[in-house]
Coordinates of C-alpha atoms in Angstrom, one line a residue:
M1 CA 0.0 0.0 -0.1
K2 CA 3.0 2.3 0.6
T3 CA 4.2 1.8 -2.9
L4 CA 0.8 2.6 -4.3
R5 CA 0.5 5.9 -2.1
K6 CA 4.0 7.0 -3.4
A7 CA 2.8 6.1 -7.0
S8 CA -0.4 8.3 -6.3
K9 CA 1.7 11.3 -5.3
I10 CA 3.7 11.0 -8.6
I11 CA 0.7 10.6 -10.7
D12 CA -1.1 13.4 -9.0
V13 CA 1.6 15.9 -10.2
V14 CA 1.6 14.3 -13.6
V15 CA -2.3 14.8 -13.8
F16 CA -2.1 18.5 -12.5
V17 CA 0.7 19.4 -14.9
A18 CA -1.2 17.6 -17.8
A19 CA -4.4 19.5 -16.9
T20 CA -2.5 22.8 -16.6
L21 CA -1.0 22.5 -20.0
A22 CA -4.4 21.3 -21.7
I23 CA -6.1 24.4 -20.1
A24 CA -3.4 26.8 -21.3
G25 CA -3.4 25.2 -24.6
V26 CA -6.9 25.4 -25.3
F27 CA -6.9 29.0 -24.0
Y28 CA -4.2 29.7 -26.4
E29 CA -6.0 28.1 -29.4
G30 CA -9.0 30.3 -28.6
M31 CA -6.8 33.4 -28.5
T32 CA -5.0 32.6 -31.9
L33 CA -8.0 30.9 -33.5
K34 CA -5.8 28.2 -34.7
W35 CA -5.5 24.4 -34.0
Y36 CA -2.2 23.1 -32.6
D37 CA -1.5 19.4 -32.6
I38 CA 0.4 19.5 -29.4
V39 CA -2.8 20.7 -27.5
G40 CA -4.5 17.5 -28.4
M41 CA -1.6 15.6 -27.1
F42 CA -2.1 17.7 -23.8
V43 CA -5.6 16.7 -23.6
I44 CA -4.9 13.0 -24.2
C45 CA -2.1 13.0 -21.6
M46 CA -4.6 14.8 -19.3
D47 CA -7.4 12.2 -19.6
Y48 CA -5.3 9.3 -19.8
S49 CA -3.5 10.1 -16.5
F50 CA -6.6 11.0 -14.9
M51 CA -8.3 7.6 -15.4
P52 CA -5.6 5.5 -13.7
A53 CA -5.2 8.2 -11.0
T54 CA -8.8 7.9 -10.1
I55 CA -8.6 4.2 -9.9
I56 CA -5.4 4.5 -7.6
H57 CA -7.1 7.0 -5.4
L58 CA -10.2 4.7 -5.0
I59 CA -7.9 2.1 -3.6
V60 CA -5.6 4.3 -1.5
D61 CA -8.0 6.9 -0.2
R62 CA -10.9 4.5 0.7
K63 CA -10.8 5.6 4.3
E64 CA -10.5 9.2 3.7
K65 CA -13.1 12.1 3.0
M66 CA -11.8 12.7 -0.4
I67 CA -12.9 9.3 -1.5
W68 CA -16.3 10.8 -2.6
F69 CA -14.6 13.1 -5.1
H70 CA -13.0 10.1 -6.6
V71 CA -16.2 8.1 -6.7
F72 CA -17.7 11.0 -8.4
S73 CA -14.8 11.2 -10.8
M74 CA -15.2 7.4 -11.7
V75 CA -19.0 8.0 -12.3
I76 CA -18.2 10.8 -14.7
I77 CA -15.6 8.7 -16.5
L78 CA -18.1 6.0 -17.0
I79 CA -20.6 8.4 -18.3
A80 CA -18.0 9.9 -20.7
I81 CA -17.2 6.3 -21.9
V82 CA -20.9 5.5 -22.6
M83 CA -21.3 8.7 -24.4
K84 CA -18.4 8.2 -26.6
I85 CA -19.5 4.5 -27.4
S86 CA -22.9 5.5 -28.2
E87 CA -21.6 8.5 -30.2
T88 CA -23.6 11.0 -28.2
D89 CA -23.0 14.7 -28.8
Y90 CA -22.2 16.8 -25.6
P91 CA -22.2 20.6 -25.4
A92 CA -18.7 22.2 -25.4
I93 CA -19.2 23.6 -22.0
T94 CA -18.7 20.1 -20.6
L95 CA -15.3 20.0 -21.8
V96 CA -14.4 23.2 -20.1
L97 CA -16.0 22.0 -16.8
W98 CA -14.2 18.6 -17.2
Y99 CA -10.8 20.3 -17.6
F100 CA -11.4 22.7 -14.7
Y101 CA -12.7 20.0 -12.5
I102 CA -9.6 17.9 -13.0
W103 CA -7.3 20.8 -12.5
F104 CA -8.9 22.0 -9.3
L105 CA -9.2 18.4 -7.9
Y106 CA -5.7 17.4 -8.5
G107 CA -4.5 21.0 -7.5
T108 CA -6.2 20.5 -4.3
I109 CA -4.8 17.0 -3.8
Y110 CA -1.3 18.2 -4.5
V111 CA -1.5 21.3 -2.1
K112 CA -2.9 19.1 0.6
A113 CA -0.2 16.6 0.2
F114 CA 2.4 19.3 0.1
W115 CA 1.2 20.9 3.3
L116 CA 0.9 17.7 5.2
D117 CA 4.5 16.5 4.4
K118 CA 5.9 19.7 5.9

């Protein structure tokens, strides 16, 4: 369990950095009104690091109050997968909310871990 907890701290930083880059990239695309391939890579890195991070946190944080955020995250991931498989369209605002939810959640987790380690 200690190894998994250490791995969760590393993946938390990865998710937070990927979310920060994805948000900044999408914002920059909006400002320049151009599509940059690297932004798509940032979004993919964010999404595919968020999924295993959520699973790891469901295991590691099962006795903490933050577990409910990870349960919510897993439900949202499952809904997104079902919508993708069924080819259902979703409003653009959901992507913005998704990016900022991930950014705030993992920013909070990182800051909490930083302050508790001191």
